[in-house]
Short mmCIF file of C-alpha atoms in Angstrom, two decimals:
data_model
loop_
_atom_site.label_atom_id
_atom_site.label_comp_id
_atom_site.label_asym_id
_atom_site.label_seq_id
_atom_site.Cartn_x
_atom_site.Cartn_y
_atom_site.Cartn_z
CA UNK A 1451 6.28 -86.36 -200.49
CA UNK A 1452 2.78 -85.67 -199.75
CA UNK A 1453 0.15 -87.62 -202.38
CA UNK A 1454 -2.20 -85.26 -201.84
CA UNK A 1455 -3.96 -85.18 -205.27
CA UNK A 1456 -5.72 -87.27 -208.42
CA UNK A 1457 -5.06 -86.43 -212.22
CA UNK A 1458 -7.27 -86.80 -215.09
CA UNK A 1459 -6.03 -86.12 -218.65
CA UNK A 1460 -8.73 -84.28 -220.37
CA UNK A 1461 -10.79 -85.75 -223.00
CA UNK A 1462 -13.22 -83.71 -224.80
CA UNK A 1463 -15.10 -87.44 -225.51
CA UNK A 1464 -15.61 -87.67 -222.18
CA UNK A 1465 -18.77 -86.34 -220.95
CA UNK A 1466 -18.43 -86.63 -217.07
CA UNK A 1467 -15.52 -84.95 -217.05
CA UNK A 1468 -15.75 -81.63 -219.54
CA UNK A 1469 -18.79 -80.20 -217.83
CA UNK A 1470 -16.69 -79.20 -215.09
CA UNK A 1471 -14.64 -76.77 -217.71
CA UNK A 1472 -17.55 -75.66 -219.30
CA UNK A 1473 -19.59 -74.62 -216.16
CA UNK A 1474 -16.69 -73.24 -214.11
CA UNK A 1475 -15.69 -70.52 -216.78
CA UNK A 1476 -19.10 -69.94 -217.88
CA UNK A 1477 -20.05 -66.52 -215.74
CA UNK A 1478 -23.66 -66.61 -215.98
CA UNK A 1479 -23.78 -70.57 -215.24
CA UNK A 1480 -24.20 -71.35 -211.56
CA UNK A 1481 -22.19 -74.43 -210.89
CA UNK A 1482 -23.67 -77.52 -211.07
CA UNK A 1483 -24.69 -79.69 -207.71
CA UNK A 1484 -24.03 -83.85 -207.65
CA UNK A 1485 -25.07 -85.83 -204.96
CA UNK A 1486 -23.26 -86.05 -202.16
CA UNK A 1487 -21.07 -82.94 -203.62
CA UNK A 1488 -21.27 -79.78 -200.89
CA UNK A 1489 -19.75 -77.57 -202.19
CA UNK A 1490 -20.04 -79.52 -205.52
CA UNK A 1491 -16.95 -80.05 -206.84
CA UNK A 1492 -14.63 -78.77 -204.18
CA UNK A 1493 -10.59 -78.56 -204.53
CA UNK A 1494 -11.20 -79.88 -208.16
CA UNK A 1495 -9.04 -77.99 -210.67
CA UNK A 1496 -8.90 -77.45 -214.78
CA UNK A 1497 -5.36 -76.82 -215.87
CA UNK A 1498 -5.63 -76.32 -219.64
CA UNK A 1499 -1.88 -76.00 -220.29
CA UNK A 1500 -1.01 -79.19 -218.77
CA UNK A 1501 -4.39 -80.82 -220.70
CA UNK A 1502 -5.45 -82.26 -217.56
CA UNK A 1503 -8.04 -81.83 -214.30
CA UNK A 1504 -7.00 -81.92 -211.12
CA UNK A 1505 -8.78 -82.59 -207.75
CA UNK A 1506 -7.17 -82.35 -203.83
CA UNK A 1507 -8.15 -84.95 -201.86
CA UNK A 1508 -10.11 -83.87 -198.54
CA UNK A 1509 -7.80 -82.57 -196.16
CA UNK A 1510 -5.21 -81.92 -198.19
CA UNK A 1511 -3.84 -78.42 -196.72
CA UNK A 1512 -5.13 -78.81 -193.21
CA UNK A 1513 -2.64 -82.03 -193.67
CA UNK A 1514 0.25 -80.09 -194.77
CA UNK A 1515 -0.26 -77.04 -192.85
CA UNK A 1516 -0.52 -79.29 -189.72
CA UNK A 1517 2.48 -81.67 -190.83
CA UNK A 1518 4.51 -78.39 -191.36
CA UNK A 1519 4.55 -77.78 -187.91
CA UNK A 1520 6.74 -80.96 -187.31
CA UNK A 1521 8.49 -81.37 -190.42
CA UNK A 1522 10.22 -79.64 -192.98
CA UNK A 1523 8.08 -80.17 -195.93
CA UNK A 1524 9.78 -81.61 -199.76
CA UNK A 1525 7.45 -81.94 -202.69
CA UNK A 1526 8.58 -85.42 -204.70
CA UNK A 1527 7.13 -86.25 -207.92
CA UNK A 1528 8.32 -88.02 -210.68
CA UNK A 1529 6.45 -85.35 -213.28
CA UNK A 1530 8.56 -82.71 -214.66
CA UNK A 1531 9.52 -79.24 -213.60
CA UNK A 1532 6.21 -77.76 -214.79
CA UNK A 1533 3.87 -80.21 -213.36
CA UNK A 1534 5.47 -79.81 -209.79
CA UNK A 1535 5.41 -76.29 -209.88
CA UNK A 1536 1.94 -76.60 -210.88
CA UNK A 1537 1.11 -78.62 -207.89
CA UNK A 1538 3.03 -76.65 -205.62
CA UNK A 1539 1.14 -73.65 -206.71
CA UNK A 1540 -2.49 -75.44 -205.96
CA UNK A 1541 -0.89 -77.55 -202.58
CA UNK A 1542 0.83 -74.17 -201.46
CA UNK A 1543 -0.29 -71.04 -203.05
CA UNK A 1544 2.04 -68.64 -200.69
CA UNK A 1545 5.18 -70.98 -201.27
CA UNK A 1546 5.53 -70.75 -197.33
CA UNK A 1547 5.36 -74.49 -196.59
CA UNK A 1548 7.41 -75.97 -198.85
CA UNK A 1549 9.69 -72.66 -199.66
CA UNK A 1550 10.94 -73.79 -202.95
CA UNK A 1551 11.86 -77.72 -201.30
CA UNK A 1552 10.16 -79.17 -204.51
CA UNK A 1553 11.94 -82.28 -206.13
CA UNK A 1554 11.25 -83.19 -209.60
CA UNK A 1555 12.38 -85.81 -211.91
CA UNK A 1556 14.76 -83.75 -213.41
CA UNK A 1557 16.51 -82.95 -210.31
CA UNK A 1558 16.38 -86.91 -209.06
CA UNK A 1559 19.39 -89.02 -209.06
CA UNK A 1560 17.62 -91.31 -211.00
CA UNK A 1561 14.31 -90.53 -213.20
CA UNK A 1562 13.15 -93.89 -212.84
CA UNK A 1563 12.66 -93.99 -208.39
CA UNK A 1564 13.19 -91.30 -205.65
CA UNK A 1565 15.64 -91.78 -203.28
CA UNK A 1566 15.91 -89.87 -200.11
CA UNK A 1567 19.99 -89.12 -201.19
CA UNK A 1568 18.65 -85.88 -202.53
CA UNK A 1569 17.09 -84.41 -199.15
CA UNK A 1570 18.98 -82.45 -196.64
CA UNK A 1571 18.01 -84.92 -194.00
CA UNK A 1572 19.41 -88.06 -192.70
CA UNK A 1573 16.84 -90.91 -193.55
CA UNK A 1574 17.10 -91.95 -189.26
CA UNK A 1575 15.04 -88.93 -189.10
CA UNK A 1576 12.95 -88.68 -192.36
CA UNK A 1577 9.21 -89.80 -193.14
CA UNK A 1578 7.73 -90.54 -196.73
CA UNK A 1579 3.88 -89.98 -197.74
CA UNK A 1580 3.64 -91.63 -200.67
CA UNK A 1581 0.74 -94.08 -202.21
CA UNK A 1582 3.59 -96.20 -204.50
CA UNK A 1583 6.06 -98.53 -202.79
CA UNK A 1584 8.01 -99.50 -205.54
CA UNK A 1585 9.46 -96.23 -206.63
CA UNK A 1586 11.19 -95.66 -203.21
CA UNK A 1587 13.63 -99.18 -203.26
CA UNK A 1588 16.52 -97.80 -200.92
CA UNK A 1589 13.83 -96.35 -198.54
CA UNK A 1590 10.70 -98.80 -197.83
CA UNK A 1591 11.16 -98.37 -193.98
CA UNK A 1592 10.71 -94.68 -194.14
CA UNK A 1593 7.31 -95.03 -196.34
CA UNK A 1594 4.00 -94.74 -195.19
CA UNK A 1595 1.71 -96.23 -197.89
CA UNK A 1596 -1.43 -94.75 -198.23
CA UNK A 1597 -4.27 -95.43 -200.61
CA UNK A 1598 -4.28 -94.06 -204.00
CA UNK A 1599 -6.70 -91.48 -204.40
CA UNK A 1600 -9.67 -92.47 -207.50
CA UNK A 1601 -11.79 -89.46 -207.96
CA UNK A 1602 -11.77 -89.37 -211.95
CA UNK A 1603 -13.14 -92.61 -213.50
CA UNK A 1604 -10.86 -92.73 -215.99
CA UNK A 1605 -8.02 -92.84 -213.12
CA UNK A 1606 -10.14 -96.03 -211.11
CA UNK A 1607 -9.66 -97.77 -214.90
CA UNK A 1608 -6.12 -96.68 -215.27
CA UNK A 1609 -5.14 -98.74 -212.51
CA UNK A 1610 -7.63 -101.56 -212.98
CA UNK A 1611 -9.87 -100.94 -210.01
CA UNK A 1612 -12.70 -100.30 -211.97
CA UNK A 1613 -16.12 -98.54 -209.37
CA UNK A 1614 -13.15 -97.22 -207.02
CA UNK A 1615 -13.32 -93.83 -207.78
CA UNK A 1616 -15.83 -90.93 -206.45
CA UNK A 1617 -17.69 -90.18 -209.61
CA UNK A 1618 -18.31 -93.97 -209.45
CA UNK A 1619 -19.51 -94.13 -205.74
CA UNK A 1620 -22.39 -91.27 -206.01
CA UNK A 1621 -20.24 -88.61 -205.93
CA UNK A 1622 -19.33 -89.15 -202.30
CA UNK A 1623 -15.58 -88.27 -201.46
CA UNK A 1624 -13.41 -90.27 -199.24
CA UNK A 1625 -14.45 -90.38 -195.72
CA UNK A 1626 -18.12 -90.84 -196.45
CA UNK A 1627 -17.94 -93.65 -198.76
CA UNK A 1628 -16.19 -96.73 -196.68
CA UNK A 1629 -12.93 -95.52 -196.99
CA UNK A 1630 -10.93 -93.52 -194.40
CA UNK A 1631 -9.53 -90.70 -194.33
CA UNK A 1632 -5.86 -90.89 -195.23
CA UNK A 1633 -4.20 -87.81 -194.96
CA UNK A 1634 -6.04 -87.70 -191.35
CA UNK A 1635 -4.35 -91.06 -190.79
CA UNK A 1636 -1.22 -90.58 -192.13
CA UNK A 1637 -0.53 -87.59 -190.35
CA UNK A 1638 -1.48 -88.98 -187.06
CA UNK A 1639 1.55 -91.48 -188.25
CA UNK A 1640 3.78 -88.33 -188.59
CA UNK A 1641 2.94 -87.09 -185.09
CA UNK A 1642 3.02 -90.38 -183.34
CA UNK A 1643 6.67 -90.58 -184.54
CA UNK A 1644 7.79 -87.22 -183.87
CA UNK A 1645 5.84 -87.93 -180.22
CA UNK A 1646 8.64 -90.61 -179.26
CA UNK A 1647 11.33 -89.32 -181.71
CA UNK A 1648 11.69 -86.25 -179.31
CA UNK A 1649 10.51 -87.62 -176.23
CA UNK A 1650 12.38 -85.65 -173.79
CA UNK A 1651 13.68 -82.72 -175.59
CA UNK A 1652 11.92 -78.92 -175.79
CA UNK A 1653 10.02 -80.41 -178.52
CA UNK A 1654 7.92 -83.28 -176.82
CA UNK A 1655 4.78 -81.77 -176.89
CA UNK A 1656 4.73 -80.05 -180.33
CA UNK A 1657 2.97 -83.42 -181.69
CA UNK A 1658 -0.03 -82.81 -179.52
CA UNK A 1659 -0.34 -79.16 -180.48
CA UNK A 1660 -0.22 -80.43 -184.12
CA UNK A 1661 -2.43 -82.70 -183.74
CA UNK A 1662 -5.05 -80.49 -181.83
CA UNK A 1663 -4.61 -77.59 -184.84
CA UNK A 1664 -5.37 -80.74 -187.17
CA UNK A 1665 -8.94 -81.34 -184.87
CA UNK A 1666 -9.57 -77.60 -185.29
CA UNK A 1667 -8.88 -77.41 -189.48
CA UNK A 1668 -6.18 -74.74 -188.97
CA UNK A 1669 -4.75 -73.85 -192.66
CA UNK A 1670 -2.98 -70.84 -193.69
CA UNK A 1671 -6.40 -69.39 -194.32
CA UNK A 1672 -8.25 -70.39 -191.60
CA UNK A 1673 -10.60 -72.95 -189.42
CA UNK A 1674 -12.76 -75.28 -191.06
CA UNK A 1675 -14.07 -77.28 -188.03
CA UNK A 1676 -13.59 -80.82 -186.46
CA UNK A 1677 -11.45 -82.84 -188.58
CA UNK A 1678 -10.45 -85.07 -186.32
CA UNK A 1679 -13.40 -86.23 -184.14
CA UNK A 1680 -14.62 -85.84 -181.42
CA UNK A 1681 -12.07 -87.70 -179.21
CA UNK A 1682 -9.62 -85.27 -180.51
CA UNK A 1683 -10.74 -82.28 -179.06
CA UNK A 1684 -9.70 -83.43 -175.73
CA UNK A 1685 -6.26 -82.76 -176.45
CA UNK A 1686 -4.88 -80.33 -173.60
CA UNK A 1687 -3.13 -77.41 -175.64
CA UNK A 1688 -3.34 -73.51 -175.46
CA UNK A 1689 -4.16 -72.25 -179.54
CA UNK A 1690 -0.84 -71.09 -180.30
CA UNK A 1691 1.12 -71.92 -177.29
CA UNK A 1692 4.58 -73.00 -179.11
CA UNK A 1693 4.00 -72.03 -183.25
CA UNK A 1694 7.33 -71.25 -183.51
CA UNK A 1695 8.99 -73.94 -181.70
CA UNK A 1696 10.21 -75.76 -184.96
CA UNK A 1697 12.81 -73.35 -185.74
CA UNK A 1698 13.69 -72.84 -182.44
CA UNK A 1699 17.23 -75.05 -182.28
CA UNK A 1700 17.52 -78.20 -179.32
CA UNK A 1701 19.93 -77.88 -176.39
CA UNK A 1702 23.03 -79.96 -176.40
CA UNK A 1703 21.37 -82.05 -173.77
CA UNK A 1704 18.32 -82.48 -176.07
CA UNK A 1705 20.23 -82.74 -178.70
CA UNK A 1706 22.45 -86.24 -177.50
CA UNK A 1707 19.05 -87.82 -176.49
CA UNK A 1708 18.19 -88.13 -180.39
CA UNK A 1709 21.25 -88.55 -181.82
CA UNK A 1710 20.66 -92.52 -181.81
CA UNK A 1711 17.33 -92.10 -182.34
CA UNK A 1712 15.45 -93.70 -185.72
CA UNK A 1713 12.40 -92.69 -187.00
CA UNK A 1714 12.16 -96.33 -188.78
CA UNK A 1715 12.73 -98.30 -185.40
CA UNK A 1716 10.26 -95.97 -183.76
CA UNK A 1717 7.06 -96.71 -185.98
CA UNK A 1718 8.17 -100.56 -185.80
CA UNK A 1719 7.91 -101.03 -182.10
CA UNK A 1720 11.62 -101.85 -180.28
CA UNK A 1721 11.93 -103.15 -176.78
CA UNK A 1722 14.04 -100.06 -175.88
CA UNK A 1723 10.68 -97.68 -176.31
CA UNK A 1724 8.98 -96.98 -173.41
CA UNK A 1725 5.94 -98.43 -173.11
CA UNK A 1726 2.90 -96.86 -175.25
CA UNK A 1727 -0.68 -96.65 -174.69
CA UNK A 1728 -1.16 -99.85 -176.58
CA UNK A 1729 1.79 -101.89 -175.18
CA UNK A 1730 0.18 -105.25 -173.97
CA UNK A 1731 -2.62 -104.99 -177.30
CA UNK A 1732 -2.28 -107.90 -180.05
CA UNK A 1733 -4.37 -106.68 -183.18
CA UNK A 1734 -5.22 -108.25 -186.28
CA UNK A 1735 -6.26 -106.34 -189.07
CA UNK A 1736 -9.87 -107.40 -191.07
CA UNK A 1737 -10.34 -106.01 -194.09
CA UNK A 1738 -7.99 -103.13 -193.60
CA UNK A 1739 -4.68 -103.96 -195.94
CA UNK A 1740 -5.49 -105.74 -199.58
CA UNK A 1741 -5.03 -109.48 -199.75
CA UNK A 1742 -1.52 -110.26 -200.65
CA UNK A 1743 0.05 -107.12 -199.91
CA UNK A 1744 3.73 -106.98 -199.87
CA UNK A 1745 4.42 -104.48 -197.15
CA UNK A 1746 1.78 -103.98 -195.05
CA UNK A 1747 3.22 -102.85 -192.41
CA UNK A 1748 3.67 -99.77 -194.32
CA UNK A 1749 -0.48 -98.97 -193.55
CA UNK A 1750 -0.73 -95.67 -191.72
CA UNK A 1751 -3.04 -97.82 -189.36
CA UNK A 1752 -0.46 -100.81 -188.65
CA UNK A 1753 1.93 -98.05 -188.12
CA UNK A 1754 -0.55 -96.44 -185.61
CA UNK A 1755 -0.18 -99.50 -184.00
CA UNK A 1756 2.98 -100.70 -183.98
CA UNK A 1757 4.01 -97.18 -182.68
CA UNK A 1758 1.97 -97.21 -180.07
CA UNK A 1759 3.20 -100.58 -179.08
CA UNK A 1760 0.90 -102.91 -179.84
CA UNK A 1761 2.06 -106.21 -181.09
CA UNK A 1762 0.16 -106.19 -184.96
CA UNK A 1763 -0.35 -109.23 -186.99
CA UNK A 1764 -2.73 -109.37 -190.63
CA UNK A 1765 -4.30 -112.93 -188.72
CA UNK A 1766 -5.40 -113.52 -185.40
CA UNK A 1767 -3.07 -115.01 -183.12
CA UNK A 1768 -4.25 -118.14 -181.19
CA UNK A 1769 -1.17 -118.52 -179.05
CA UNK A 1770 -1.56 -119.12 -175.07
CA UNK A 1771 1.09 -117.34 -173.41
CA UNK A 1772 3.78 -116.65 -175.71
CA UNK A 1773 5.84 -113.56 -175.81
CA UNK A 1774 6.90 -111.41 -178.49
CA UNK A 1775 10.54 -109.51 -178.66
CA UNK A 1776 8.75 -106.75 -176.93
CA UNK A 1777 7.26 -108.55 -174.67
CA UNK A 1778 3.82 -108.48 -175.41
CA UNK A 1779 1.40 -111.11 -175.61
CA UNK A 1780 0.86 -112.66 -178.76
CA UNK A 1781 -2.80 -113.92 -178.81
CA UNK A 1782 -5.09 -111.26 -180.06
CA UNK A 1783 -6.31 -108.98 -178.07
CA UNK A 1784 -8.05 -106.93 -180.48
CA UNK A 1785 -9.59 -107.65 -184.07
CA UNK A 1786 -9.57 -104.27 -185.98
CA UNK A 1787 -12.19 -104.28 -189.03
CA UNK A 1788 -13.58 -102.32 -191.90
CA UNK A 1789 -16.89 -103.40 -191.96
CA UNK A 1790 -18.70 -106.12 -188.75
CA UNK A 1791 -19.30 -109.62 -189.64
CA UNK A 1792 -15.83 -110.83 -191.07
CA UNK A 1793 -14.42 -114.17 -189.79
CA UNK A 1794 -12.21 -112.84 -187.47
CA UNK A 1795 -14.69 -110.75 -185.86
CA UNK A 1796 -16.37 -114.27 -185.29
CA UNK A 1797 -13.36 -115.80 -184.11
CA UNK A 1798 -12.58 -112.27 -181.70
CA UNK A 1799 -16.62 -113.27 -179.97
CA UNK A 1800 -15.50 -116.81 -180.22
CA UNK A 1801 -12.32 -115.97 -177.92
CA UNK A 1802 -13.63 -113.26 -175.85
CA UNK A 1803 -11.56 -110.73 -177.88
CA UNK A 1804 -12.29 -107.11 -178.61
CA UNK A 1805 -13.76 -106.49 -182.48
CA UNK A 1806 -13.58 -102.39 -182.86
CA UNK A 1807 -13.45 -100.06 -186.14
CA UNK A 1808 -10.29 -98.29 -186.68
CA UNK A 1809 -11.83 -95.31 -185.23
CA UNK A 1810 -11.08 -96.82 -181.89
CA UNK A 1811 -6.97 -97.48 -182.87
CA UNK A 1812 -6.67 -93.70 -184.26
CA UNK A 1813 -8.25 -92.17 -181.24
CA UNK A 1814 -6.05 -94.51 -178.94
CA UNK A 1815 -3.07 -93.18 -180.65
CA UNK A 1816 -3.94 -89.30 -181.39
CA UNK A 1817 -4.87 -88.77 -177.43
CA UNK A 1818 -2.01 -91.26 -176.47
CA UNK A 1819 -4.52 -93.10 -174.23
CA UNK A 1820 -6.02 -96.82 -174.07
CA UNK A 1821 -9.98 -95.65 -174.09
CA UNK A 1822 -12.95 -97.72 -173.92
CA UNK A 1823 -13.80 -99.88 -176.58
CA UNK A 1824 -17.66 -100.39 -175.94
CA UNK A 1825 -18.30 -96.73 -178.24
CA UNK A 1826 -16.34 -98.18 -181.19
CA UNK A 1827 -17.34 -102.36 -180.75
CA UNK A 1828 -18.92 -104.14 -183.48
CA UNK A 1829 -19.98 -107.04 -181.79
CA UNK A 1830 -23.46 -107.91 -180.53
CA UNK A 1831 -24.48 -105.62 -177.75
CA UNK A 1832 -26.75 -108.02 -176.09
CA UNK A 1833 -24.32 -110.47 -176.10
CA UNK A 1834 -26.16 -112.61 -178.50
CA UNK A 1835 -24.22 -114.52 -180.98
CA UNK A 1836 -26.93 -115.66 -183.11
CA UNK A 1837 -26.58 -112.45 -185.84
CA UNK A 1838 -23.03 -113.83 -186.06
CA UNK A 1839 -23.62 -117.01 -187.47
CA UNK A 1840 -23.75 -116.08 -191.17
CA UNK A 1841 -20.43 -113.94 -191.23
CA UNK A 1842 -19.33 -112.85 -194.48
CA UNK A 1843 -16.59 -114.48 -196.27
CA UNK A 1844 -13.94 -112.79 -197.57
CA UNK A 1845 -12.97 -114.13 -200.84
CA UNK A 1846 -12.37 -111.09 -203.04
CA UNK A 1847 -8.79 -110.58 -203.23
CA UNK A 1848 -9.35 -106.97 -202.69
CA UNK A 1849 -9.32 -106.92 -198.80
CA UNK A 1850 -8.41 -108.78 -195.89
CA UNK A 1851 -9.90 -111.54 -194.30
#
C-alpha cells in the first residue's frame, strides 16, 4: 500500500495554499516560481470535487513503476471508493500497475484497520508501504514504516509537527531538506527482500535489474536521470534484459526452494540466511528513528540492515566478544547518523568505530557489497578529535540520540 502522497483540504482562508488553483487554471498566468521549487510546484494536484489539493511525493512513480517489476502492486487506503480511484488515477494514469488491485474501506474487513486477509497473497510472501503502524495490528512484521510525508502546512499542524512540512522548510522537497528519500529507501527494502526471497530460483537477479531501472528513473513515460546515486549505476544489468520475467511462472525445483521461505524472517536477519554483505557489521542508529519509537525496526534503513545481515541496535553496543543468535559480533562496528557531532559519533572516535551517513548503508545494500567507508565518514579527517569535543546533545524527543 504505497504512501505515496500528502492531502490538504482546501480552504479559501488560506492564502498559501489557493494561489496554486488560481494560477494553474488561469491561461494567461505563467505559474508562479518558489524557492527551491524547479519545476515549481511539481506532482502537486487541485481536485475540486473532493475539496482538497494533492501533491506526490518525489519519486513517487519511478517507485511504483520500479516496485512493479517485483511485486504485484494493491492500492490500500482507508478513504472511500472515490478518493482511491482518485489516487489511482494520479499514482497510475494507464491503470497498468495496479490493474484495478485497489482496496478501499468499503471493501476492508474492517473500516477501522487493513488487514492483509483481503489480498490474494499469503502474508510469508507479502510487503506493506505504509507511514501508520497502528492501522495494520495482525500484520506489523510485514510493514515497512516510512515517514509521513508534510508538504501542506496545514498537514505538519494536523499531526502536531508544526515547521515539518515543505512550504515550511523554503519550499525545498524531501531529499534536499535533511530528510531522505523514502520511497528510494523503501524500495531498496522491497528489492533486498525479493534478493534473498528468491535466491536461487529464475528470478534471483530481477532485484538488481529493478534496482538499476530505479538509478536510471524508468517510469511508464520515460527516464528522468540518476535517482539513485552514483554508486548505483554500477549495477551490472543489460536495459531490458528480463522485463517480463515476473509473469513468467517458477520451475517445480524453484518453486520448493521458497515454499518455506518468509519475507518477515528475511528482513529480520535468521541464522539460516546466507551470509550478506553486512554480516559481521554492528550498527547503531543516531538520529535516524524518533525517540521512543515503538517499532523501529520497521525503518526502511534498520531493515536495510538487518537484511543485509548486520546485527542493528538504536544504542551502541560496548560488549567485548559476545555473540549474537546470528553470530555476529555485538559491539558496534558502525554508528549510522543523520547529521555529525551526536554522542555516539563521539563514542564511535572514542572506540575506533566507523561514524558514516546512511548513504553509506543504502549503497552497501543496493550493490550488495561492503564498500569503503572513508567517502561517506563523518569523523575528523585529520584524525583530530578536538572539533569533537562540543558534540551536540540530543535532547529533543524528536530524534535519536
Amino acid at each position: 500500500t504505497p504512501e505515496t502522497h500528502g492531502d490538504v483540504e482546501m480552504n479559501t482562508d488560506t492564502p498559501d495554499v489557493t494561489p496554486v488553483e488560481t494560477d494553474y487554471n488561469t491561461a494567461d498566468t505563467e505559474p508562479p516560481t518558489y524557492p527551491g521549487c524547479s519545476p515549481p510546484l511539481d506532482n502537486t494536484h487541485c481536485l475540486r470535487h473532493l475539496a482538497l489539493f494533492t501533491k506526490l511525493r518525489p519519486f513517487a512513480h519511478e517507485f511504483l513503476h520500479a516496485a512493479a517489476k517485483l511485486c504485484q502492486l494493491y492500492i490500500y487506503t482507508m478513504g472511500d471508493n472515490l478518493y482511491a480511484a482518485e489516487m489511482a488515477s494520479l499514482l497510475d494514469p494507464t491503470g497498468v500497475l495496479f490493474a484495478g488491485r485497489i482496496i478501499s474501506n468499503q471493501e476492508s474487513t474492517n473500516s477501522r484497520v487493513k488487514d492483509l486477509d483481503i489480498v490474494l497473497g499469503g502474508s510469508e510472501s507479502v510487503l506493506i508501504v505504509d507511514d501508520t503502524d497502528r492501522v495494520w495490528p495482525h500484520n506489523l512484521q510485514n510493514l515497512v514504516r516510512i515517514d509521513r510525508y508534510h508538504f501542506f502546512t496545514q498537514s505538519a499542524a494536523g499531526f502536531r509537527v508544526p515547521g515539518a512540512s515543505v512550504m515550511e522548510k523554503g519550499w525545498v522537497d524531501e531529499g534536499g531538506n535533511g530528510d531522505r528519500f523514502q520511497l528510494r529507501d523503501a524500495f531498496a527494502v522491497i528489492a533486498s527482500a525479493h534478493r534473498q526471497f528468491f535466491r536461487g530460483t529464475e528470478a534471483r537477479g530481477l532485484a538488481a535489474e529493478a534496482l538499476a531501472g530505479f538509478a536510471r528513473g524508468d517510469t511508464l513515460t520515460g527516464k528522468k536521470g540518476d535517482t539513485l546515486g552514483s554508486g548505483a549505476a554500477d549495477v551490472d544489468t543489460e536495459k531490458d534484459k528480463g522485463k517480463d520475467k515476473l509473469s513468467q511462472p517458477l520451475g517445480d525445483e524453484s518453486l520448493a526452494l521458497i515454499r518455506n521461505r518468509d519475507v518477515r524472517e528475511l528482513l529480520l536477519g535468521t541464522p539460516e540466511q546466507p551470509p550478506g554483505p553486512l554480516s559481521g557489521v554492528s550498527i547503531a542508529f543516531s538520529r535516524i528513528t524518533t525517540m521512543g519509537e515503538p517499532r523501529p525496526e520497521r525503518h526502511p534503513l534498520w531493515l536495510l540492515a538487518s537484511s543485509a545481515g548486520a546485527c542493528v541496535s538504536g544504542e551502541v553496543q560496548n560488549t567485548e566478544n559476545t555473540e549474537s543468535e546470528r553470530g555476529d559480533t555485538k559491539k558496534t562496528t558502525h554508528v549510522v547518523v543523520r547529521g555529525e557531532k551526536t554522542e555516539k559519533t563521539k563514542w564511535a572516535l572514542a572506540n575506533d568505530a566507523h561514524a558514516v551517513t546512511s548513504e553509506w548503508l543504502f549503497q552497501c545494500v543496493v550493490g550488495w557489497e561492503k564498500i569503503d567507508e572513508r567517502s561517506f565518514s563523518v569523523l575528523p579527517k585529520d584524525d583530530s578529535k578536538s572539533e569533537f569535543a562540543d558534540f551536540e546533545k540530543d535532547d529533543s524527543p524528536e530524534v535519536s540520540a
